[in-house]
Short mmCIF file of C-alpha atoms and ligand atoms in Angstrom, two decimals:
data_model
loop_
_atom_site.label_atom_id
_atom_site.label_comp_id
_atom_site.label_asym_id
_atom_site.label_seq_id
_atom_site.Cartn_x
_atom_site.Cartn_y
_atom_site.Cartn_z
CA MET A 49 39.12 -2.42 62.00
CA ASP A 50 38.09 -4.47 58.96
CA VAL A 51 35.19 -6.87 59.27
CA ALA A 52 34.85 -10.42 57.96
CA ILE A 53 31.95 -12.81 57.50
CA VAL A 54 33.05 -16.20 58.82
CA GLY A 55 29.83 -18.15 59.14
CA ILE A 56 26.58 -18.35 57.18
CA GLY A 57 23.32 -20.25 57.65
CA ILE A 58 19.97 -20.29 55.89
CA HIS A 59 16.57 -21.87 56.37
CA PRO A 60 15.03 -22.64 52.96
CA PHE A 61 12.69 -19.88 51.74
CA GLY A 62 9.07 -20.45 50.71
CA ARG A 63 6.46 -22.09 52.92
CA THR A 64 7.32 -24.29 55.90
CA PRO A 65 4.06 -24.90 57.81
CA ALA A 66 5.80 -27.11 60.38
CA ARG A 67 8.14 -24.35 61.66
CA SER A 68 7.42 -20.92 63.10
CA GLY A 69 9.38 -17.94 61.80
CA LEU A 70 11.38 -17.94 65.02
CA GLN A 71 12.26 -21.62 64.57
CA GLN A 72 13.39 -20.92 61.01
CA GLY A 73 15.61 -18.17 62.42
CA ALA A 74 17.05 -20.52 65.02
CA TYR A 75 17.68 -23.16 62.34
CA ALA A 76 19.67 -20.64 60.28
CA ALA A 77 21.52 -19.39 63.38
CA ARG A 78 22.65 -22.89 64.36
CA LEU A 79 23.93 -23.54 60.84
CA ALA A 80 25.84 -20.24 60.86
CA LEU A 81 27.44 -21.06 64.24
CA GLN A 82 28.38 -24.51 62.98
CA ASP A 83 29.79 -23.02 59.77
CA ALA A 84 32.06 -20.71 61.80
CA GLY A 85 32.89 -23.43 64.30
CA ILE A 86 31.82 -21.21 67.18
CA GLU A 87 29.47 -21.72 70.14
CA TRP A 88 26.50 -19.43 70.81
CA ARG A 89 27.99 -18.57 74.22
CA ASP A 90 31.01 -17.04 72.43
CA ILE A 91 28.86 -14.60 70.42
CA GLN A 92 29.25 -11.13 71.97
CA PHE A 93 26.27 -9.32 70.42
CA ALA A 94 23.48 -9.74 67.89
CA PHE A 95 21.33 -7.60 65.62
CA GLY A 96 18.18 -9.12 64.19
CA GLY A 97 14.94 -8.31 62.42
CA SER A 98 11.53 -9.85 61.84
CA ALA A 99 8.46 -7.96 60.60
CA SER A 100 5.72 -10.55 61.16
CA ALA A 101 7.24 -13.40 63.18
CA GLY A 102 7.72 -11.84 66.59
CA SER A 103 10.74 -10.13 68.08
CA ALA A 104 14.07 -11.24 66.68
CA ASP A 105 15.61 -11.17 70.15
CA ALA A 106 13.24 -13.97 71.19
CA LEU A 107 15.80 -16.16 69.43
CA VAL A 108 17.68 -16.34 72.73
CA ASN A 109 14.88 -18.58 74.01
CA GLU A 110 15.87 -21.07 71.31
CA LEU A 111 19.64 -20.59 71.39
CA GLY A 112 20.26 -19.95 75.08
CA LEU A 113 20.25 -17.06 77.54
CA THR A 114 23.81 -15.76 77.61
CA GLY A 115 23.25 -12.14 78.59
CA ILE A 116 24.41 -10.57 75.29
CA PRO A 117 22.96 -7.35 73.89
CA PHE A 118 20.50 -8.42 71.18
CA ILE A 119 19.07 -5.44 69.31
CA ASN A 120 15.90 -5.63 67.22
CA VAL A 121 15.96 -3.83 63.87
CA ALA A 122 12.88 -2.79 61.86
CA ASN A 123 13.42 -1.01 58.54
CA GLY A 124 10.94 -2.51 56.11
CA CYS A 125 12.46 -4.34 53.14
CA ALA A 126 15.85 -2.92 54.16
CA THR A 127 15.73 -4.59 57.60
CA GLY A 128 18.41 -7.19 56.80
CA GLY A 129 20.73 -4.61 55.30
CA SER A 130 20.21 -2.32 58.27
CA SER A 131 20.99 -5.12 60.76
CA LEU A 132 24.16 -5.97 58.88
CA ILE A 133 25.37 -2.37 58.85
CA SER A 134 24.69 -2.07 62.57
CA ALA A 135 26.77 -5.19 63.26
CA TYR A 136 29.47 -4.05 60.88
CA ASN A 137 29.78 -0.73 62.71
CA ALA A 138 29.79 -2.47 66.11
CA ILE A 139 32.89 -4.47 65.12
CA LYS A 140 34.52 -1.72 63.09
CA SER A 141 34.35 0.57 66.12
CA GLY A 142 36.50 -1.92 68.03
CA GLU A 143 33.79 -2.47 70.64
CA TYR A 144 33.21 -6.14 69.82
CA ASP A 145 35.20 -9.00 68.26
CA VAL A 146 32.47 -11.34 67.05
CA GLY A 147 28.70 -11.15 66.66
CA MET A 148 25.65 -12.45 64.83
CA VAL A 149 23.26 -10.85 62.37
CA THR A 150 19.99 -12.63 61.82
CA GLY A 151 16.69 -12.13 60.09
CA PHE A 152 13.66 -14.33 59.73
CA ASP A 153 10.01 -13.92 58.85
CA LYS A 154 6.73 -15.63 58.14
CA HIS A 155 4.09 -13.60 56.28
CA ASP A 156 0.52 -14.37 55.31
CA ARG A 157 -0.30 -14.89 51.67
CA GLY A 158 -1.15 -11.89 49.50
CA ALA A 159 0.15 -8.35 49.32
CA PHE A 160 1.56 -6.57 52.33
CA ASN A 161 -1.02 -4.43 54.12
CA ALA A 162 0.14 -1.01 55.09
CA ASP A 163 -1.47 1.45 57.47
CA PRO A 164 -1.27 5.04 56.13
CA GLU A 165 -1.36 6.64 59.57
CA GLU A 166 1.69 4.66 60.67
CA LEU A 167 3.59 6.49 57.93
CA GLY A 168 2.07 9.87 58.69
CA ILE A 169 -0.31 9.84 55.71
CA GLY A 170 -4.06 10.51 56.03
CA GLN A 171 -6.52 7.61 56.18
CA TRP A 172 -8.14 8.84 52.93
CA TYR A 173 -5.01 7.71 51.01
CA GLY A 174 -5.72 4.09 51.91
CA GLU A 175 -9.49 4.42 51.56
CA VAL A 176 -9.25 5.43 47.90
CA GLY A 177 -6.87 2.53 47.19
CA MET A 178 -3.46 4.15 46.82
CA MET A 179 -1.75 2.51 49.81
CA MET A 180 -0.31 -0.18 47.54
CA THR A 181 3.43 -0.71 47.08
CA THR A 182 2.69 -2.55 43.84
CA GLN A 183 1.24 0.64 42.30
CA PHE A 184 4.41 2.56 43.05
CA PHE A 185 6.62 -0.03 41.39
CA ALA A 186 4.28 -0.18 38.40
CA MET A 187 4.21 3.61 37.98
CA LYS A 188 7.97 3.88 38.36
CA ILE A 189 8.72 1.28 35.65
CA GLN A 190 5.90 2.65 33.46
CA LYS A 191 7.66 6.02 33.42
CA TYR A 192 11.06 4.39 32.98
CA MET A 193 9.87 2.28 30.01
CA HIS A 194 8.46 5.43 28.42
CA ASP A 195 11.65 7.45 28.94
CA HIS A 196 14.23 4.75 28.18
CA ALA A 197 12.55 2.40 25.68
CA ILE A 198 12.36 -0.77 27.77
CA SER A 199 10.05 -3.41 26.26
CA HIS A 200 7.44 -5.66 27.87
CA ASP A 201 9.42 -8.65 26.62
CA THR A 202 12.43 -7.46 28.61
CA LEU A 203 10.27 -7.20 31.73
CA ALA A 204 9.27 -10.84 31.26
CA LYS A 205 12.85 -11.96 30.62
CA VAL A 206 13.82 -10.74 34.11
CA SER A 207 11.24 -13.10 35.64
CA GLU A 208 12.25 -15.91 33.30
CA LYS A 209 15.86 -15.63 34.49
CA ALA A 210 14.78 -15.46 38.15
CA PHE A 211 12.86 -18.73 37.89
CA ILE A 212 15.73 -20.41 35.96
CA ASN A 213 18.12 -19.40 38.75
CA GLY A 214 15.60 -20.51 41.37
CA SER A 215 15.49 -23.94 39.74
CA LYS A 216 19.24 -24.24 40.41
CA ASN A 217 19.02 -23.17 44.05
CA PRO A 218 17.89 -25.85 46.53
CA ASN A 219 16.92 -23.14 49.08
CA ALA A 220 14.63 -21.24 46.68
CA TRP A 221 10.85 -21.23 46.88
CA ARG A 222 9.95 -21.23 43.18
CA THR A 223 11.99 -23.89 41.46
CA GLU A 224 10.07 -24.39 38.19
CA PRO A 225 11.12 -22.36 35.14
CA ILE A 226 8.26 -20.32 33.61
CA SER A 227 8.23 -19.24 29.96
CA VAL A 228 8.23 -15.61 28.80
CA ASP A 229 4.79 -16.18 27.19
CA GLU A 230 3.32 -17.48 30.41
CA ILE A 231 4.82 -14.57 32.38
CA ILE A 232 3.47 -11.90 30.00
CA ASN A 233 0.05 -13.56 29.82
CA SER A 234 -0.38 -14.18 33.55
CA THR A 235 -2.96 -12.05 35.41
CA MET A 236 -2.33 -8.32 35.14
CA VAL A 237 -1.80 -6.87 38.64
CA ASN A 238 -0.78 -3.25 38.03
CA ASP A 239 -0.10 -2.34 34.39
CA PRO A 240 2.51 -3.09 33.03
CA LEU A 241 3.29 -5.72 35.68
CA THR A 242 1.70 -9.18 35.71
CA LYS A 243 1.44 -11.69 38.52
CA PHE A 244 4.65 -13.55 37.63
CA MET A 245 6.59 -10.28 37.57
CA PHE A 246 6.11 -9.70 41.31
CA CYS A 247 7.63 -11.43 44.31
CA SER A 248 5.34 -12.61 47.09
CA PRO A 249 5.52 -12.43 50.86
CA ALA A 250 7.05 -15.68 52.11
CA GLU A 251 9.03 -17.31 54.90
CA GLY A 252 12.65 -18.00 55.64
CA GLY A 253 15.61 -17.24 57.86
CA VAL A 254 19.26 -16.29 57.46
CA ALA A 255 22.10 -15.79 59.96
CA LEU A 256 25.64 -14.53 59.52
CA ILE A 257 28.61 -14.57 61.90
CA LEU A 258 30.79 -11.45 61.67
CA CYS A 259 34.16 -10.91 63.33
CA ARG A 260 37.12 -8.54 63.24
CA ALA A 261 39.13 -9.32 60.14
CA ASP A 262 42.34 -10.17 61.99
CA HIS A 263 40.50 -12.96 63.84
CA ALA A 264 38.84 -14.39 60.73
CA LYS A 265 41.25 -17.30 60.17
CA ARG A 266 40.43 -18.64 63.65
CA TYR A 267 37.00 -19.52 62.32
CA THR A 268 37.36 -20.29 58.64
CA ASP A 269 39.80 -20.82 55.78
CA THR A 270 37.50 -18.85 53.48
CA PRO A 271 36.69 -15.52 55.12
CA VAL A 272 34.80 -12.95 53.09
CA TYR A 273 35.51 -9.31 53.88
CA LEU A 274 32.99 -6.49 54.05
CA LYS A 275 34.73 -3.77 52.04
CA GLY A 276 31.76 -1.46 51.97
CA ALA A 277 28.46 -1.21 53.83
CA THR A 278 26.22 1.84 53.49
CA MET A 279 22.65 2.83 54.06
CA LYS A 280 20.76 5.94 52.95
CA SER A 281 17.23 7.24 53.22
CA ARG A 282 15.44 9.38 50.65
CA ARG A 283 16.27 13.02 50.05
CA PHE A 284 13.72 15.64 49.14
CA GLY A 285 12.71 15.21 45.50
CA SER A 286 13.28 11.48 45.01
CA PHE A 287 10.30 9.45 43.74
CA GLU A 288 9.33 7.03 46.49
CA VAL A 289 6.58 4.66 47.52
CA PHE A 290 3.56 6.08 49.43
CA SER A 291 3.95 9.69 48.27
CA PRO A 292 0.65 11.61 47.93
CA SER A 293 2.72 14.17 46.04
CA GLN A 294 6.26 14.62 44.84
CA ALA A 295 8.42 17.55 43.91
CA LEU A 296 8.57 18.79 40.32
CA GLN A 297 12.37 18.72 40.53
CA GLN A 298 13.55 15.13 40.86
CA VAL A 299 16.80 14.12 42.58
CA ASP A 300 18.62 10.79 42.79
CA GLY A 301 17.00 8.21 45.05
CA PRO A 302 18.56 6.53 48.11
CA THR A 303 19.88 3.66 45.97
CA VAL A 304 22.07 5.99 43.91
CA ASP A 305 23.31 7.74 47.05
CA ALA A 306 24.04 4.52 48.96
CA SER A 307 25.70 2.93 45.94
CA LYS A 308 28.08 5.82 45.32
CA ALA A 309 29.01 5.87 49.01
CA ALA A 310 29.64 2.10 49.04
CA PHE A 311 31.92 2.18 45.99
CA GLU A 312 33.84 5.08 47.48
CA MET A 313 34.20 3.27 50.79
CA ALA A 314 35.42 0.06 49.11
CA GLY A 315 37.70 1.86 46.66
CA VAL A 316 36.30 -0.10 43.71
CA GLY A 317 33.80 0.58 40.93
CA PRO A 318 30.75 -1.08 39.36
CA LYS A 319 32.88 -2.68 36.60
CA ASP A 320 34.89 -4.55 39.25
CA MET A 321 31.86 -6.47 40.55
CA ASP A 322 31.74 -10.13 39.52
CA VAL A 323 28.25 -10.90 40.83
CA MET A 324 25.40 -8.77 42.19
CA GLN A 325 22.17 -9.23 44.09
CA LEU A 326 19.79 -6.32 43.46
CA GLN A 327 16.39 -5.68 45.08
CA ASP A 328 13.83 -7.26 42.74
CA THR A 329 10.50 -6.72 44.44
CA GLU A 330 9.29 -6.93 40.87
CA VAL A 331 11.02 -7.05 37.49
CA GLY A 332 10.99 -3.29 36.96
CA ALA A 333 12.92 -2.80 40.20
CA GLU A 334 15.71 -5.12 39.01
CA ILE A 335 15.93 -3.26 35.70
CA MET A 336 16.01 0.23 37.23
CA HIS A 337 18.33 -0.86 40.05
CA MET A 338 20.91 -2.00 37.47
CA SER A 339 21.41 1.61 36.42
CA GLU A 340 20.75 3.20 39.83
CA ASN A 341 23.62 1.11 41.21
CA GLY A 342 25.90 2.18 38.38
CA PHE A 343 26.10 -1.10 36.44
CA CYS A 344 24.82 0.42 33.20
CA GLU A 345 23.40 3.62 31.75
CA ASP A 346 19.64 4.23 31.64
CA GLY A 347 18.18 2.28 28.74
CA GLU A 348 21.12 -0.09 28.24
CA GLN A 349 19.19 -2.75 30.17
CA GLU A 350 17.10 -3.50 27.08
CA ALA A 351 20.07 -4.83 25.09
CA LEU A 352 21.88 -6.30 28.11
CA ILE A 353 18.90 -8.36 29.25
CA GLN A 354 17.97 -9.43 25.72
CA GLN A 355 21.57 -10.65 25.26
CA GLY A 356 21.49 -12.61 28.52
CA ALA A 357 24.15 -10.49 30.24
CA THR A 358 22.42 -10.82 33.63
CA HIS A 359 22.29 -14.64 33.53
CA ILE A 360 24.67 -16.69 35.68
CA GLY A 361 27.10 -17.18 32.78
CA GLY A 362 26.67 -13.60 31.51
CA SER A 363 28.93 -10.57 31.79
CA MET A 364 27.04 -9.13 34.81
CA PRO A 365 25.18 -11.88 36.70
CA VAL A 366 22.25 -10.45 38.71
CA ASN A 367 20.29 -12.30 41.41
CA THR A 368 22.03 -15.62 40.94
CA ASP A 369 19.94 -17.35 43.63
CA GLY A 370 16.67 -16.36 41.96
CA GLY A 371 16.29 -13.11 43.93
CA CYS A 372 13.07 -12.10 45.65
CA LEU A 373 11.15 -13.23 42.57
CA ALA A 374 12.08 -16.90 43.10
CA ASN A 375 12.63 -16.81 46.87
CA GLY A 376 9.73 -14.65 47.99
CA GLU A 377 10.30 -11.84 50.41
CA PRO A 378 10.39 -12.61 54.13
CA ILE A 379 11.12 -9.00 55.07
CA GLY A 380 13.50 -9.64 57.98
CA ALA A 381 15.57 -12.21 56.08
CA SER A 382 15.54 -10.95 52.51
CA GLY A 383 18.56 -8.61 52.56
CA LEU A 384 20.64 -11.18 54.41
CA ARG A 385 19.76 -13.84 51.83
CA GLN A 386 21.59 -11.69 49.27
CA VAL A 387 24.70 -11.62 51.47
CA TYR A 388 24.43 -15.37 52.10
CA GLU A 389 24.34 -15.93 48.33
CA ASN A 390 27.35 -13.70 47.73
CA VAL A 391 29.41 -15.45 50.39
CA LEU A 392 28.58 -18.79 48.71
CA GLN A 393 29.61 -17.31 45.35
CA LEU A 394 32.91 -15.93 46.68
CA ARG A 395 33.70 -19.21 48.42
CA GLY A 396 32.92 -21.08 45.18
CA GLN A 397 30.23 -23.09 47.00
CA ALA A 398 27.13 -22.03 45.05
CA GLY A 399 26.81 -25.35 43.20
CA ASP A 400 24.52 -25.22 40.16
CA HIS A 401 24.11 -21.43 40.51
CA GLN A 402 27.83 -20.71 40.86
CA VAL A 403 29.10 -17.96 38.53
CA PRO A 404 32.25 -19.00 36.63
CA HIS A 405 35.81 -17.59 36.79
CA ASP A 406 36.41 -17.44 40.56
CA PRO A 407 34.47 -14.26 41.49
CA LYS A 408 36.38 -11.94 43.84
CA LEU A 409 33.99 -9.04 44.42
CA ALA A 410 30.26 -9.19 45.03
CA TYR A 411 27.54 -6.57 45.55
CA THR A 412 24.22 -6.54 47.40
CA HIS A 413 21.47 -3.92 47.28
CA VAL A 414 18.16 -3.69 49.14
CA TYR A 415 15.47 -1.07 48.79
CA GLY A 416 12.47 -0.64 51.05
CA ALA A 417 9.57 1.62 51.93
CA PRO A 418 9.38 4.50 52.52
CA GLY A 419 12.65 5.11 50.62
CA ILE A 420 15.62 3.33 52.23
CA SER A 421 18.49 1.61 50.53
CA ALA A 422 21.38 -0.46 51.89
CA ILE A 423 24.43 -1.75 50.00
CA THR A 424 27.27 -4.14 50.77
CA ILE A 425 30.43 -4.88 48.82
CA LEU A 426 32.07 -8.19 49.68
CA GLN A 427 35.56 -9.37 48.76
CA ARG A 428 37.20 -12.72 49.30
CA MET B 101 -30.80 15.44 47.99
CA SER B 102 -28.05 13.72 49.91
CA ASN B 103 -25.39 15.54 51.89
CA GLN B 104 -21.95 15.69 50.25
CA VAL B 105 -18.85 15.51 52.47
CA PRO B 106 -15.16 15.60 51.49
CA ILE B 107 -13.16 12.38 52.02
CA ALA B 108 -10.82 14.33 54.30
CA GLU B 109 -10.87 17.88 55.63
CA GLY B 110 -8.33 20.23 54.11
CA LEU B 111 -7.50 18.18 50.98
CA PHE B 112 -9.53 20.48 48.74
CA THR B 113 -11.90 23.44 49.06
CA TRP B 114 -15.38 22.09 49.83
CA PRO B 115 -18.11 23.12 49.49
CA SER B 116 -17.13 25.49 46.72
CA ALA B 117 -18.48 26.67 43.38
CA LYS B 118 -15.06 25.86 41.90
CA PRO B 119 -13.33 23.34 44.19
CA ALA B 120 -9.54 23.05 44.05
CA LEU B 121 -6.81 20.90 45.62
CA LEU B 122 -5.01 22.65 48.46
CA ALA B 123 -1.24 22.75 48.85
CA SER B 124 1.11 24.34 51.32
CA ARG B 125 3.97 26.43 49.98
CA CYS B 126 7.10 27.20 51.96
CA ARG B 127 7.70 30.94 52.29
CA LYS B 128 11.43 30.29 52.68
CA CYS B 129 12.26 28.03 49.71
CA GLY B 130 9.07 28.21 47.63
CA ILE B 131 8.48 24.42 47.51
CA ALA B 132 4.85 23.25 47.44
CA ALA B 133 3.45 20.10 49.06
CA PHE B 134 0.18 18.18 48.85
CA PRO B 135 -1.63 17.61 51.14
CA VAL B 136 -1.04 20.72 53.24
CA ALA B 137 1.82 20.17 55.68
CA SER B 138 2.84 22.34 58.60
CA SER B 139 6.55 22.07 57.81
CA CYS B 140 8.57 21.96 54.59
CA MET B 141 10.14 18.63 53.59
CA ALA B 142 12.71 20.43 51.47
CA CYS B 143 14.19 22.87 53.99
CA SER B 144 12.56 22.02 57.37
CA GLY B 145 11.00 25.52 57.39
CA GLN B 146 7.75 25.94 59.30
CA ASP B 147 6.53 29.14 57.69
CA VAL B 148 4.07 27.88 55.08
CA GLU B 149 1.07 29.37 53.31
CA ILE B 150 -1.88 27.55 51.82
CA GLU B 151 -2.76 27.93 48.15
CA GLU B 152 -5.10 26.39 45.57
CA LEU B 153 -3.45 24.15 42.98
CA PRO B 154 -4.18 24.50 39.25
CA SER B 155 -7.05 22.38 37.91
CA ARG B 156 -5.30 21.13 34.75
CA GLY B 157 -2.05 19.22 34.45
CA THR B 158 -0.03 16.59 32.61
CA LEU B 159 -0.04 12.87 33.38
CA TRP B 160 3.50 12.01 34.58
CA THR B 161 2.98 8.27 35.05
CA TRP B 162 0.09 5.88 35.69
CA THR B 163 -1.01 2.31 36.37
CA VAL B 164 -4.29 0.45 36.67
CA GLN B 165 -5.19 -1.34 39.89
CA GLN B 166 -6.59 -4.62 38.59
CA PHE B 167 -7.59 -6.32 41.85
CA MET B 168 -9.51 -5.05 44.84
CA PRO B 169 -7.18 -3.87 47.61
CA LYS B 170 -7.71 -5.13 51.14
CA ASN B 171 -8.24 -2.94 54.20
CA PRO B 172 -7.77 0.09 54.47
CA TYR B 173 -9.50 0.30 51.03
CA ARG B 174 -13.01 1.59 51.62
CA SER B 175 -15.43 1.94 48.73
CA ASP B 176 -18.99 0.72 48.12
CA GLU B 177 -17.65 -2.24 46.14
CA THR B 178 -17.56 -5.94 46.90
CA PRO B 179 -15.08 -8.34 45.27
CA GLU B 180 -17.93 -9.14 42.81
CA THR B 181 -18.70 -5.54 41.87
CA PHE B 182 -15.10 -4.25 41.95
CA ILE B 183 -14.08 -2.24 38.90
CA PRO B 184 -10.33 -1.77 38.18
CA TYR B 185 -9.26 1.82 38.56
CA GLY B 186 -6.45 3.97 37.23
CA VAL B 187 -3.93 5.72 39.49
CA GLY B 188 -1.45 8.32 38.36
CA TYR B 189 0.64 11.35 39.15
CA LEU B 190 -0.56 14.60 37.63
CA GLU B 191 2.05 17.30 37.18
CA LEU B 192 0.43 20.61 38.08
CA PRO B 193 2.36 23.55 36.66
CA GLY B 194 4.10 25.62 39.32
CA GLY B 195 2.94 23.27 42.05
CA VAL B 196 3.66 19.59 42.62
CA ARG B 197 2.95 16.19 41.11
CA VAL B 198 -0.15 14.92 42.89
CA GLU B 199 -1.07 11.24 43.09
CA GLY B 200 -4.72 10.50 42.48
CA ARG B 201 -7.29 8.14 41.04
CA LEU B 202 -8.08 8.45 37.36
CA THR B 203 -11.60 8.37 35.91
CA GLU B 204 -10.18 6.28 33.05
CA ASN B 205 -9.21 2.63 33.63
CA ASP B 206 -8.49 1.50 30.06
CA PRO B 207 -4.70 1.18 29.59
CA GLN B 208 -5.19 1.79 25.86
CA LYS B 209 -6.59 5.25 26.62
CA LEU B 210 -3.91 6.31 29.07
CA GLN B 211 -0.69 7.89 27.96
CA ILE B 212 2.15 9.65 29.74
CA GLY B 213 2.03 13.34 28.79
CA MET B 214 -1.73 13.55 28.23
CA LYS B 215 -3.62 16.53 29.67
CA MET B 216 -5.99 15.89 32.55
CA ASP B 217 -8.37 17.94 34.69
CA VAL B 218 -8.79 17.65 38.44
CA VAL B 219 -12.47 16.85 39.11
CA PHE B 220 -14.43 16.22 42.31
CA GLU B 221 -16.92 13.37 42.30
CA PRO B 222 -18.80 11.06 44.69
CA TYR B 223 -16.62 8.12 45.77
CA ARG B 224 -18.80 6.16 48.19
CA THR B 225 -21.94 6.50 50.27
CA GLU B 226 -21.85 6.38 54.07
CA ASP B 227 -24.40 4.42 56.13
CA ASN B 228 -26.16 7.70 56.98
CA GLY B 229 -26.62 8.48 53.29
CA ASP B 230 -23.82 11.06 53.02
CA GLU B 231 -21.98 11.05 49.70
CA VAL B 232 -18.20 11.08 50.19
CA ILE B 233 -16.47 13.32 47.64
CA ASN B 234 -12.93 12.56 46.38
CA PHE B 235 -10.72 14.17 43.74
CA PHE B 236 -10.06 12.40 40.44
CA PHE B 237 -8.03 13.12 37.31
CA ARG B 238 -10.06 13.06 34.09
CA PRO B 239 -8.67 13.15 30.55
CA VAL B 240 -9.39 16.54 28.98
CA GLN B 241 -12.49 16.13 26.83
ZN1 ZN C 173 11.14 25.12 52.39
#
């Protein structure tokens, strides 16, 4: 059974003091229901995630108690992607006809705090100051820059593009362009990454309505089909966040594994993608994820980014809504924001951030601690 | 003289005339892990032996932590006295790449591929006066 996305809703990302995370989730859910022209009572199941804004299934208190199975998902930065795959499989199996996927969050300012013991690492690791996701991303791009000749200027150009795209997206958090000079010269956080090269914890909500493909036209004239949806965790030997040690022999990370599986499932290749949303926790992640997902060879990013290939009008538009860099990262909602953006793109409804030439295939990728990756390939 | 205690039991030999990081090595597949683990992440084997890791290695990658981390960070510093610190992975021949703090925090003096020694130095002082010892990577002098 093929699966279609027939309704989408979003609560603007950023800071909304007047609404709780749950209320932002309900806001997005109502918009998604309205978009699909369906009532909440007709939804047969839901998967949802929220890291810091309470249980996702508390949404039923806002939307109504209808007795459906509502399953909470918690998978770090890959929560949204994991929820979507769960819903996809629920419909694909033939068990359900129509359901909702939702994610919302509301985080405090500042970096995410992580507890080493929750991840099975000794307390000493946090005490000496290594329990920092930002250090991992910095060390990974540091090594990558060394091995593949990526320049500091290219790092900054990724942020510059993110804020340009954010300025075209009314739902983005950061909507002011920032110059390459200002990005490079902003406060150093973890060498080589400066403040404006990182995304921040934020708030927001997204909801999607999924149904079996042969029912899609009941709900919308513009269904978007899920041609591939995969999720992988790390194998032994991949370089991941929060690793007190790593193997001398390195293997491909979960992104490479999930990407290959998604392309195989969809029967298409990286060159067929018209628009892609790649996990950009910081600029280095976007650069490395371009090659890990198969869109270029290692090192080609330097020329591609300098030429503007990843801009909205470029040959391989990446993070057309501004990505995590311009939207912030509400963990539960972040992966679903990417899917929301791709549905807009494939429907031709992305307004000022619409990519040209009627895109037909779109790609999303999330990556999260402690080494999880989820991919979707959408087709209109 | 104050009492010196390791930051965690079993991370390295302590007290010792020549302290060393401790790893577990799987008897089935030969893969080493730091810190010591009771099972092997490569092959799920549970037959492991403990060995001392080499004291000199090669810097695989690094960064400098420029702001003071929040809890669970626990040093003697305050936001006013905080000093940025280097963090890196040291590739220890025949063993593993171990993540640790660097004694050097100047990005100009850090380079992938440089040789470093594993050293054991006081990290903080407990309320009872005990000095807490941690391992650090120091550029070969
Ligand atoms: Zn083994």
